[in-house]
Short mmCIF file of C-alpha atoms and ligand atoms in Angstrom, two decimals:
data_model
loop_
_atom_site.label_atom_id
_atom_site.label_comp_id
_atom_site.label_asym_id
_atom_site.label_seq_id
_atom_site.Cartn_x
_atom_site.Cartn_y
_atom_site.Cartn_z
CA MET A 68 -83.89 82.96 -1.94
CA ILE A 69 -85.66 82.48 1.39
CA ASP A 70 -87.18 85.54 3.07
CA ARG A 71 -86.17 86.57 6.56
CA ALA A 72 -88.71 85.61 9.17
CA PRO A 73 -90.62 88.54 10.66
CA ALA A 74 -89.51 90.22 13.88
CA ALA A 75 -90.75 88.62 17.09
CA THR A 76 -89.77 87.81 20.65
CA LEU A 77 -89.24 84.15 21.37
CA VAL A 78 -90.07 83.50 25.02
CA ILE A 79 -88.66 80.13 26.05
CA PHE A 80 -90.09 78.64 29.22
CA GLY A 81 -87.51 76.11 30.37
CA ALA A 82 -84.61 78.13 28.92
CA THR A 83 -82.00 76.40 31.08
CA GLY A 84 -83.23 72.91 30.20
CA ASP A 85 -82.05 70.18 27.92
CA LEU A 86 -84.36 70.84 24.98
CA THR A 87 -83.32 74.49 24.77
CA ARG A 88 -79.61 73.88 24.74
CA ARG A 89 -79.60 70.64 22.72
CA LEU A 90 -82.03 71.55 19.96
CA ILE A 91 -83.54 75.05 20.07
CA ALA A 92 -80.29 77.01 20.59
CA PRO A 93 -78.29 75.24 17.84
CA ALA A 94 -81.20 75.72 15.43
CA LEU A 95 -81.29 79.44 16.24
CA VAL A 96 -77.54 79.68 15.64
CA HIS A 97 -78.04 78.10 12.21
CA LEU A 98 -80.94 80.43 11.37
CA MET A 99 -78.87 83.43 12.43
CA ARG A 100 -75.87 82.21 10.41
CA ASP A 101 -78.09 81.86 7.35
CA GLY A 102 -79.50 85.38 7.75
CA LEU A 103 -83.05 84.18 8.31
CA LEU A 104 -83.76 86.08 11.54
CA ASP A 105 -84.94 89.66 11.49
CA ASP A 106 -83.00 92.43 13.22
CA GLY A 107 -85.95 92.73 15.57
CA PHE A 108 -85.77 89.05 16.63
CA LYS A 109 -85.18 88.63 20.38
CA ILE A 110 -85.11 85.81 22.88
CA LEU A 111 -86.35 85.97 26.43
CA GLY A 112 -85.44 82.89 28.44
CA VAL A 113 -87.53 82.07 31.49
CA ALA A 114 -86.77 79.41 34.10
CA ARG A 115 -86.69 78.87 37.81
CA GLU A 116 -82.88 79.06 38.22
CA MET A 117 -81.59 82.29 39.71
CA GLY A 118 -79.38 84.25 37.37
CA ASP A 119 -79.11 87.03 34.84
CA ASP A 120 -78.72 87.37 31.06
CA ALA A 121 -75.03 86.49 31.25
CA MET A 122 -75.78 83.30 33.20
CA LEU A 123 -78.06 81.99 30.43
CA CYS A 124 -75.77 83.11 27.60
CA ASP A 125 -72.65 81.63 29.23
CA SER A 126 -74.27 78.31 29.97
CA LEU A 127 -75.68 78.04 26.44
CA GLU A 128 -72.35 78.98 24.93
CA LYS A 129 -70.49 76.42 27.03
CA PHE A 130 -72.88 73.69 25.91
CA LEU A 131 -72.78 74.72 22.24
CA ARG A 132 -68.97 74.70 22.30
CA GLU A 133 -68.72 71.34 24.00
CA ASN A 134 -71.17 69.82 21.57
CA GLY A 135 -69.47 71.02 18.42
CA THR A 136 -72.14 73.52 17.30
CA LEU A 137 -69.61 76.35 17.14
CA GLU A 138 -66.80 74.67 15.24
CA GLU A 139 -67.35 76.49 11.95
CA GLU A 140 -66.72 80.20 11.52
CA GLY A 141 -70.24 80.87 10.21
CA ASP A 142 -71.75 79.31 13.31
CA GLN A 143 -69.48 81.34 15.60
CA HIS A 144 -70.71 84.52 13.89
CA GLY A 145 -74.26 83.26 14.21
CA TRP A 146 -73.83 82.73 17.93
CA SER A 147 -72.12 86.10 18.51
CA ALA A 148 -75.02 87.85 16.81
CA LEU A 149 -77.59 85.78 18.68
CA ARG A 150 -76.00 86.21 22.10
CA HIS A 151 -76.73 89.93 22.14
CA ARG A 152 -80.40 89.29 21.60
CA ILE A 153 -80.81 86.97 24.59
CA SER A 154 -82.14 88.08 27.95
CA TYR A 155 -83.17 86.06 30.98
CA ARG A 156 -85.82 86.30 33.65
CA SER A 157 -85.83 83.95 36.56
CA GLY A 158 -89.30 83.15 37.85
CA ASP A 159 -91.70 80.60 39.23
CA PHE A 160 -94.23 79.43 36.61
CA ALA A 161 -96.87 79.20 39.35
CA ASN A 162 -96.46 82.82 40.42
CA PRO A 163 -98.83 85.32 38.71
CA ALA A 164 -96.23 88.07 39.31
CA LEU A 165 -94.06 86.47 36.62
CA PHE A 166 -96.82 86.92 34.06
CA SER A 167 -97.57 90.50 35.12
CA ALA A 168 -93.89 91.27 34.58
CA LEU A 169 -94.00 89.61 31.16
CA THR A 170 -97.07 91.65 30.23
CA ALA A 171 -95.21 94.84 31.04
CA GLU A 172 -92.13 93.73 29.13
CA LEU A 173 -93.59 92.20 25.97
CA ASN A 174 -95.17 93.89 23.03
CA GLY A 175 -95.67 93.08 19.36
CA ALA A 176 -95.34 89.55 18.00
CA VAL A 177 -94.45 86.88 20.56
CA ILE A 178 -93.95 83.14 20.51
CA PHE A 179 -94.20 81.29 23.81
CA TYR A 180 -92.17 78.11 23.55
CA LEU A 181 -93.03 75.63 26.28
CA ALA A 182 -89.75 73.71 26.56
CA THR A 183 -90.90 72.34 29.91
CA ALA A 184 -92.18 69.15 31.46
CA PRO A 185 -95.67 68.36 30.12
CA SER A 186 -97.27 68.98 33.52
CA PHE A 187 -96.67 72.73 32.95
CA PHE A 188 -98.39 72.93 29.54
CA GLY A 189 -101.93 73.50 30.84
CA PRO A 190 -101.03 75.79 33.78
CA LEU A 191 -98.67 77.90 31.64
CA VAL A 192 -101.24 78.45 28.91
CA ASP A 193 -103.87 79.32 31.54
CA ALA A 194 -101.50 81.84 33.12
CA LEU A 195 -100.66 83.37 29.73
CA GLY A 196 -104.37 83.62 28.96
CA ASP A 197 -105.20 85.17 32.34
CA ALA A 198 -102.49 87.78 31.87
CA GLY A 199 -103.87 88.72 28.43
CA LEU A 200 -100.62 87.61 26.82
CA LEU A 201 -102.39 85.55 24.15
CA ASP A 202 -104.35 88.51 22.88
CA GLU A 203 -103.24 89.28 19.31
CA ALA A 204 -104.12 92.99 19.29
CA ASP A 205 -100.60 94.26 18.51
CA GLY A 206 -99.00 91.26 16.80
CA PHE A 207 -99.28 87.49 16.63
CA ARG A 208 -99.15 85.45 19.82
CA ARG A 209 -98.25 81.78 19.29
CA ILE A 210 -97.69 78.84 21.58
CA ALA A 211 -95.22 76.09 20.71
CA VAL A 212 -95.73 72.95 22.71
CA GLU A 213 -93.61 69.81 22.58
CA LYS A 214 -94.78 66.24 22.67
CA PRO A 215 -96.05 64.32 24.63
CA PHE A 216 -99.53 65.72 24.10
CA GLY A 217 -101.21 63.73 26.81
CA THR A 218 -100.55 60.15 27.76
CA ASP A 219 -103.69 58.61 26.28
CA LEU A 220 -106.81 59.66 24.42
CA ALA A 221 -108.62 61.11 27.43
CA SER A 222 -105.68 63.20 28.63
CA ALA A 223 -104.90 64.41 25.08
CA CYS A 224 -108.52 65.50 24.59
CA ALA A 225 -108.43 67.29 27.95
CA LEU A 226 -105.16 69.06 27.10
CA ASN A 227 -106.44 70.10 23.68
CA ALA A 228 -109.65 71.44 25.22
CA ARG A 229 -107.69 73.36 27.85
CA LEU A 230 -105.37 74.95 25.27
CA LEU A 231 -108.21 75.69 22.87
CA GLY A 232 -110.08 77.36 25.71
CA ARG A 233 -107.32 79.98 25.77
CA ALA A 234 -106.04 80.20 22.21
CA ALA A 235 -107.24 79.49 18.68
CA GLU A 236 -105.97 76.41 16.84
CA THR A 237 -104.08 78.81 14.52
CA GLN A 238 -102.07 80.01 17.54
CA ILE A 239 -101.09 76.52 18.71
CA PHE A 240 -98.05 74.82 17.19
CA ARG A 241 -97.71 71.23 18.44
CA VAL A 242 -94.14 70.19 17.73
CA ASP A 243 -93.28 66.68 16.55
CA HIS A 244 -89.63 67.14 15.72
CA PHE A 245 -89.64 64.24 13.24
CA LEU A 246 -91.57 66.50 10.89
CA GLY A 247 -88.62 68.91 10.78
CA LYS A 248 -86.30 66.23 9.40
CA GLU A 249 -85.39 66.92 5.79
CA THR A 250 -86.18 63.44 4.45
CA VAL A 251 -89.52 63.35 6.20
CA GLN A 252 -90.60 66.50 4.41
CA ASN A 253 -89.23 64.98 1.22
CA ILE A 254 -91.71 62.10 1.43
CA MET A 255 -94.46 64.38 0.17
CA VAL A 256 -92.38 65.80 -2.66
CA ALA A 257 -91.06 62.40 -3.72
CA ARG A 258 -94.58 60.99 -3.69
CA PHE A 259 -96.54 63.79 -5.28
CA GLY A 260 -93.87 65.38 -7.48
CA ASN A 261 -93.09 62.22 -9.46
CA ALA A 262 -95.46 60.48 -11.86
CA LEU A 263 -93.53 57.26 -11.32
CA THR A 264 -94.20 57.00 -7.58
CA GLY A 265 -97.71 58.40 -7.87
CA ALA A 266 -98.68 55.65 -10.31
CA VAL A 267 -97.74 52.71 -8.11
CA TRP A 268 -98.56 54.08 -4.65
CA ASN A 269 -101.51 51.83 -3.85
CA ASN A 270 -102.63 48.34 -2.93
CA ARG A 271 -102.45 47.08 -6.52
CA HIS A 272 -98.68 47.49 -6.53
CA ILE A 273 -97.53 47.65 -2.92
CA ASP A 274 -97.34 44.48 -0.86
CA HIS A 275 -96.61 46.11 2.48
CA VAL A 276 -94.84 49.02 4.18
CA GLN A 277 -92.27 48.87 6.99
CA ILE A 278 -91.49 51.83 9.22
CA THR A 279 -88.49 51.39 11.50
CA VAL A 280 -87.04 53.85 14.00
CA ALA A 281 -84.17 51.99 15.64
CA GLU A 282 -81.94 53.66 18.23
CA THR A 283 -78.73 52.47 19.84
CA VAL A 284 -79.16 54.75 22.86
CA ALA A 285 -80.60 53.31 26.05
CA VAL A 286 -82.69 55.45 28.42
CA GLY A 287 -79.63 57.05 29.99
CA SER A 288 -80.50 59.82 32.41
CA ARG A 289 -84.17 59.86 31.32
CA GLY A 290 -85.20 56.85 33.41
CA ALA A 291 -87.92 58.60 35.41
CA PHE A 292 -89.62 60.06 32.33
CA TYR A 293 -89.16 56.96 30.22
CA ASP A 294 -90.35 54.46 32.77
CA ALA A 295 -93.64 56.33 33.07
CA THR A 296 -93.90 56.60 29.29
CA GLY A 297 -92.53 53.64 27.32
CA ALA A 298 -91.89 53.24 23.61
CA LEU A 299 -95.55 53.17 22.58
CA ARG A 300 -96.27 56.64 23.98
CA ASP A 301 -92.78 58.06 23.41
CA MET A 302 -92.38 57.06 19.77
CA VAL A 303 -95.25 55.13 18.17
CA ALA A 304 -98.25 57.34 18.95
CA ASN A 305 -96.45 60.37 17.52
CA HIS A 306 -93.25 60.00 15.46
CA LEU A 307 -94.08 56.68 13.80
CA PHE A 308 -97.67 57.64 13.12
CA GLN A 309 -96.50 60.91 11.59
CA LEU A 310 -94.30 58.94 9.21
CA LEU A 311 -97.20 56.63 8.44
CA ALA A 312 -99.42 59.61 7.66
CA MET A 313 -96.83 61.03 5.24
CA VAL A 314 -96.67 57.72 3.38
CA ALA A 315 -100.37 56.97 3.41
CA MET A 316 -102.12 60.35 3.00
CA GLU A 317 -103.99 61.19 -0.18
CA PRO A 318 -102.47 63.84 -2.45
CA PRO A 319 -103.38 67.31 -1.18
CA ASN A 320 -104.93 69.66 -3.74
CA ARG A 321 -102.59 72.40 -2.58
CA PHE A 322 -99.41 72.56 -0.56
CA ASP A 323 -100.91 74.66 2.18
CA ALA A 324 -101.07 73.86 5.85
CA GLU A 325 -104.77 73.21 6.22
CA THR A 326 -105.11 71.12 3.06
CA ILE A 327 -102.14 68.95 4.02
CA ARG A 328 -103.26 68.60 7.62
CA ASP A 329 -106.78 67.70 6.47
CA GLU A 330 -105.36 64.85 4.41
CA LYS A 331 -103.08 63.65 7.19
CA ALA A 332 -105.88 63.77 9.71
CA ARG A 333 -108.14 61.87 7.32
CA VAL A 334 -105.72 58.96 6.97
CA LEU A 335 -104.89 58.88 10.69
CA LYS A 336 -108.59 58.60 11.42
CA ALA A 337 -108.74 55.64 9.02
CA VAL A 338 -106.12 53.66 10.97
CA HIS A 339 -107.78 50.66 12.61
CA PRO A 340 -107.39 50.54 16.37
CA VAL A 341 -104.31 48.33 16.64
CA ARG A 342 -105.05 44.78 17.86
CA PRO A 343 -102.85 43.62 20.76
CA GLU A 344 -102.40 40.26 18.99
CA ASP A 345 -100.74 42.16 16.11
CA THR A 346 -98.05 43.61 18.34
CA VAL A 347 -94.93 42.69 20.25
CA ARG A 348 -93.46 44.68 23.09
CA GLY A 349 -89.90 44.21 24.22
CA ARG A 350 -87.54 45.34 26.95
CA TYR A 351 -83.78 45.43 26.67
CA ALA A 352 -81.57 43.29 28.84
CA ALA A 353 -77.86 43.80 29.44
CA GLY A 354 -75.57 43.86 26.40
CA GLU A 355 -73.71 46.35 24.29
CA ALA A 356 -75.25 48.87 21.89
CA GLY A 357 -73.60 51.63 19.88
CA GLY A 358 -70.23 50.60 21.32
CA GLN A 359 -71.43 51.20 24.90
CA PRO A 360 -72.16 48.66 27.60
CA VAL A 361 -75.86 48.64 28.46
CA VAL A 362 -77.32 47.41 31.74
CA ASP A 363 -80.63 45.64 32.09
CA TYR A 364 -83.47 48.13 31.58
CA ARG A 365 -84.75 47.45 35.09
CA ALA A 366 -81.33 48.23 36.55
CA GLU A 367 -81.26 51.70 34.91
CA GLN A 368 -81.23 54.75 37.15
CA ASN A 369 -84.76 55.87 38.18
CA VAL A 370 -86.40 52.82 36.62
CA ALA A 371 -88.52 50.63 38.90
CA ALA A 372 -86.97 47.24 39.60
CA ASP A 373 -90.32 45.60 38.80
CA SER A 374 -91.03 47.88 35.79
CA ARG A 375 -93.25 46.55 33.01
CA THR A 376 -92.46 49.42 30.65
CA GLU A 377 -91.62 48.49 27.06
CA THR A 378 -88.49 49.79 25.32
CA PHE A 379 -89.43 48.19 21.99
CA VAL A 380 -92.64 47.92 20.02
CA ALA A 381 -93.45 46.14 16.77
CA ALA A 382 -96.96 46.41 15.41
CA LYS A 383 -98.95 45.52 12.34
CA VAL A 384 -101.31 48.33 11.46
CA ALA A 385 -104.17 48.38 8.97
CA ILE A 386 -105.53 51.45 7.21
CA ASP A 387 -109.10 51.38 6.14
CA THR A 388 -109.07 53.31 2.87
CA PHE A 389 -109.54 52.39 -0.79
CA ARG A 390 -105.84 52.95 -1.40
CA TRP A 391 -104.55 50.82 1.46
CA ALA A 392 -107.10 48.05 2.03
CA GLY A 393 -105.12 44.81 2.38
CA VAL A 394 -101.69 46.49 2.71
CA PRO A 395 -100.24 46.01 6.19
CA PHE A 396 -98.02 48.72 7.67
CA TYR A 397 -95.46 47.16 10.02
CA LEU A 398 -94.05 49.60 12.56
CA ARG A 399 -91.05 48.96 14.77
CA THR A 400 -89.07 51.06 17.19
CA GLY A 401 -86.77 50.40 20.10
CA LYS A 402 -83.89 51.54 22.26
CA ALA A 403 -80.52 49.83 22.67
CA LEU A 404 -80.76 48.13 19.29
CA ALA A 405 -78.05 46.98 16.89
CA ALA A 406 -77.85 50.25 14.93
CA ARG A 407 -79.29 53.74 14.65
CA ASP A 408 -81.45 53.39 11.61
CA SER A 409 -84.70 55.12 10.75
CA GLU A 410 -86.25 54.19 7.46
CA ILE A 411 -89.44 53.51 5.59
CA VAL A 412 -89.53 50.55 3.25
CA ILE A 413 -92.13 50.33 0.49
CA ARG A 414 -92.06 46.70 -0.66
CA PHE A 415 -93.74 46.24 -4.03
CA ARG A 416 -95.56 43.14 -5.19
CA ASP A 417 -93.70 40.40 -7.06
CA VAL A 418 -93.76 40.37 -10.84
CA PRO A 419 -95.49 37.36 -12.43
CA ALA A 420 -92.94 34.56 -12.27
CA ALA A 421 -93.61 32.93 -15.67
CA PRO A 422 -91.05 34.77 -17.87
CA PHE A 423 -88.29 33.99 -15.38
CA GLU A 424 -89.04 30.35 -14.85
CA GLY A 425 -85.83 28.33 -14.79
CA ILE A 426 -83.69 31.48 -14.86
CA GLU A 427 -81.08 31.74 -12.14
CA GLY A 428 -80.32 34.76 -10.01
CA GLU A 429 -81.63 37.11 -7.36
CA ARG A 430 -85.09 38.46 -7.97
CA PRO A 431 -86.39 40.20 -4.87
CA ALA A 432 -89.46 42.35 -5.28
CA ASN A 433 -88.72 46.03 -5.90
CA GLU A 434 -88.21 48.01 -2.78
CA LEU A 435 -88.11 51.75 -2.22
CA VAL A 436 -86.30 52.72 0.97
CA ILE A 437 -86.73 56.21 2.34
CA GLN A 438 -83.74 56.59 4.63
CA ILE A 439 -84.45 59.13 7.35
CA GLN A 440 -81.33 58.81 9.49
CA PRO A 441 -78.47 58.63 9.88
CA ARG A 442 -77.89 58.73 6.10
CA GLU A 443 -80.75 60.71 4.58
CA GLY A 444 -81.67 59.54 1.11
CA LEU A 445 -83.67 57.33 -1.20
CA HIS A 446 -82.73 53.88 -2.35
CA LEU A 447 -84.55 51.87 -5.00
CA GLY A 448 -83.83 48.16 -5.21
CA ILE A 449 -84.27 46.83 -8.74
CA VAL A 450 -83.44 43.66 -10.65
CA VAL A 451 -81.04 43.73 -13.63
CA LYS A 452 -79.34 41.25 -15.91
CA ARG A 453 -75.95 40.12 -14.67
CA PRO A 454 -73.31 40.71 -17.41
CA GLY A 455 -72.28 37.56 -19.30
CA PRO A 456 -73.41 35.25 -22.04
CA THR A 457 -76.17 33.57 -20.03
CA LEU A 458 -79.29 35.22 -18.68
CA THR A 459 -79.02 35.49 -14.91
CA THR A 460 -80.44 38.22 -12.72
CA ALA A 461 -78.95 40.37 -9.97
CA SER A 462 -80.41 42.76 -7.44
CA VAL A 463 -78.88 46.28 -7.44
CA ALA A 464 -79.70 49.69 -6.01
CA LEU A 465 -80.33 53.15 -7.42
CA ASP A 466 -79.17 55.45 -4.66
CA PHE A 467 -79.70 59.09 -3.80
CA CYS A 468 -77.92 60.55 -0.79
CA TYR A 469 -79.02 63.99 0.40
CA ALA A 470 -75.66 65.01 1.84
CA GLU A 471 -73.78 64.10 -1.35
CA ALA A 472 -76.27 65.81 -3.64
CA PHE A 473 -76.89 68.98 -1.66
CA GLY A 474 -74.48 69.12 1.30
CA LEU A 475 -76.81 69.06 4.26
CA GLY A 476 -74.65 70.57 7.00
CA ARG A 477 -75.75 69.44 10.42
CA PRO A 478 -79.32 70.63 10.83
CA THR A 479 -81.15 69.67 14.00
CA GLY A 480 -84.53 69.65 12.26
CA TYR A 481 -85.63 72.50 14.53
CA GLU A 482 -84.45 75.14 12.04
CA THR A 483 -87.43 74.52 9.78
CA LEU A 484 -89.82 74.27 12.70
CA ILE A 485 -88.70 77.54 14.32
CA TYR A 486 -88.70 79.34 10.98
CA ASP A 487 -92.23 78.06 10.32
CA LEU A 488 -93.30 79.16 13.79
CA LEU A 489 -92.09 82.67 12.97
CA ILE A 490 -93.80 82.83 9.59
CA GLY A 491 -96.93 81.13 10.94
CA ASP A 492 -96.90 78.07 8.68
CA GLN A 493 -98.56 75.17 10.50
CA THR A 494 -97.96 72.48 7.85
CA LEU A 495 -95.38 70.63 9.93
CA PHE A 496 -97.21 70.92 13.24
CA GLN A 497 -99.84 68.60 14.60
CA ARG A 498 -103.45 69.64 14.81
CA ALA A 499 -105.65 68.61 17.73
CA ASP A 500 -107.64 66.06 15.71
CA MET A 501 -104.44 64.40 14.42
CA VAL A 502 -103.13 63.93 17.95
CA GLU A 503 -106.43 62.47 19.07
CA ALA A 504 -106.59 60.11 16.07
CA CYS A 505 -103.17 58.68 17.00
CA TRP A 506 -104.21 58.04 20.60
CA THR A 507 -107.44 56.43 19.37
CA ALA A 508 -105.44 53.99 17.23
CA VAL A 509 -103.20 52.85 20.11
CA ALA A 510 -105.92 52.85 22.78
CA PRO A 511 -106.39 49.04 22.73
CA LEU A 512 -102.67 48.58 23.44
CA ILE A 513 -102.63 51.01 26.34
CA GLU A 514 -105.49 49.03 27.81
CA ALA A 515 -104.07 45.56 27.11
CA TRP A 516 -100.54 46.38 28.27
CA ARG A 517 -101.68 47.15 31.77
CA GLN A 518 -101.22 43.39 32.16
CA GLY A 519 -98.33 41.10 31.27
CA GLU A 520 -94.65 41.67 30.65
CA PRO A 521 -92.61 42.76 27.64
CA GLU A 522 -90.40 40.15 26.00
CA ASP A 523 -86.70 40.59 26.81
CA TYR A 524 -84.07 41.20 24.12
CA ALA A 525 -80.36 41.60 24.59
CA ALA A 526 -79.11 45.16 24.02
CA GLY A 527 -77.35 45.42 20.67
CA THR A 528 -79.68 43.02 18.86
CA THR A 529 -82.64 43.71 16.54
CA GLY A 530 -85.25 43.32 19.27
CA PRO A 531 -87.18 40.42 20.76
CA ALA A 532 -87.73 37.18 18.85
CA GLY A 533 -91.44 37.97 18.69
CA SER A 534 -90.72 40.85 16.32
CA GLY A 535 -89.37 38.52 13.62
CA ALA A 536 -92.20 36.10 14.35
CA LEU A 537 -94.80 38.85 13.77
CA MET A 538 -93.52 39.17 10.20
CA ALA A 539 -92.88 35.46 9.66
CA ARG A 540 -96.53 34.78 10.50
CA ASP A 541 -97.39 36.74 7.32
CA GLY A 542 -94.56 35.19 5.27
CA ARG A 543 -92.53 38.40 5.39
CA THR A 544 -89.24 39.60 6.89
CA TRP A 545 -88.00 42.91 8.23
CA ARG A 546 -85.35 44.70 6.23
CA ALA A 547 -82.14 44.40 8.25
CA ILE A 548 -81.34 47.20 10.71
CA ALA A 549 -77.96 48.43 9.53
C1 BG6 B 96 -87.85 61.84 21.24
C2 BG6 B 96 -88.00 60.72 22.20
O1 BG6 B 96 -89.11 62.41 20.93
O2 BG6 B 96 -87.26 61.38 20.04
C3 BG6 B 96 -86.67 60.06 22.47
O3 BG6 B 96 -88.57 61.20 23.42
C4 BG6 B 96 -85.99 59.67 21.18
O4 BG6 B 96 -86.82 58.93 23.31
C5 BG6 B 96 -85.96 60.83 20.21
O5 BG6 B 96 -84.68 59.22 21.47
C6 BG6 B 96 -85.45 60.41 18.85
O6 BG6 B 96 -85.26 61.54 18.06
P1 BG6 B 96 -84.02 61.66 17.07
O7 BG6 B 96 -84.26 62.92 16.33
O8 BG6 B 96 -82.80 61.63 17.91
O9 BG6 B 96 -84.11 60.47 16.19
#
């Protein structure tokens, strides 16, 4: 039985924007449906658009209906109950009058969710601080801030310093939505809750690790943001490194936020700065992905015709710890690829060949696949004897699928994060030092990629040829994107 989260007001800056309607609102509907929000839970949306409470509620409802969030009866009840708790204030984030009004209106526990463009993060937190809104005298005051946290090490350090000048680290919740995904949280339990995995999780038994986040979507309407960002900053320096930290961290002594974040920070700080020669950057060219025609990246709306931004990255990463010395982590992510497929592959070392000499059959090394999306689960590839009078071997899979075992519904991943924000559990949020460690690791690439061009790949494929070559150089292959 999960407890209801405590009463609080959720102030969403950017309440009419994409993040609010696509992810935050559906998650709140699900939390309401499941009875996890207190009777004193309220939402105050803030944005520049003129309008009143009904404007925000109607536009959210329209979006939720069109996107299938309200198909089930439970979700409709959830929304009806939530709708009455929503109010709206139109205002200019640069106008101090907005914050004076908020000061008069707000009391008790408050969460300020910055669902805005990153350029507002610093100014908004300054304004909240100036207005005394971060003072915790009559209840907690928390700030939720979405990635990107800076665009390189220097800007991330500056942003962290600015936020920490106004609020304590315990008040700042840096959201990396990958950490809300069910299978990502399961990595820790699968690793540390099972003697079997714990025993082999090291460089004596593991040959290498692959982390793939493949998307079929192209940049769509996000050209302006994406062209200034690229796959390295958008995905690698945060989502992929978070997955790496989950796989590579040492066992925490306790499952509490600080102990877990200490261990994650420790391993992120042990990642070698990635060498440009161990990477490949790609850019999609025209083709078809996810059943949709895709134009050349440089012909996308709001993308510069002479853009050098990468839409694909593959990188070999080394971690300098006793556990991982000599075990490469290969990371890969890209847009407009052959399939939507996010997974972590733990490839174990080969068994000694002698007993099987002269014996026919498949004998790939064991492989544990942690499937993050779209089909959340675990898959263990093992070798067995093929039935019959002669001894031949076959490769089969032991499979666990989350949806089949537990019925997952359609969580957005934000349910857990918002619930944790309300109860004040920072386990799944990034701490300042973790963010800075990630930027430190990719700093050589940011520098090197000021020059040169990404390698083209046709949309709908598995990325540029260089990606396969990066593995082939080490005598290895990527697991197929499927
Ligand atoms: C976001 C990136 O953080 O994550 C997007 O900015 C990306 O470019 C998205 O598409 C992927 O998240 P998900 O949950 O859809 O896999």
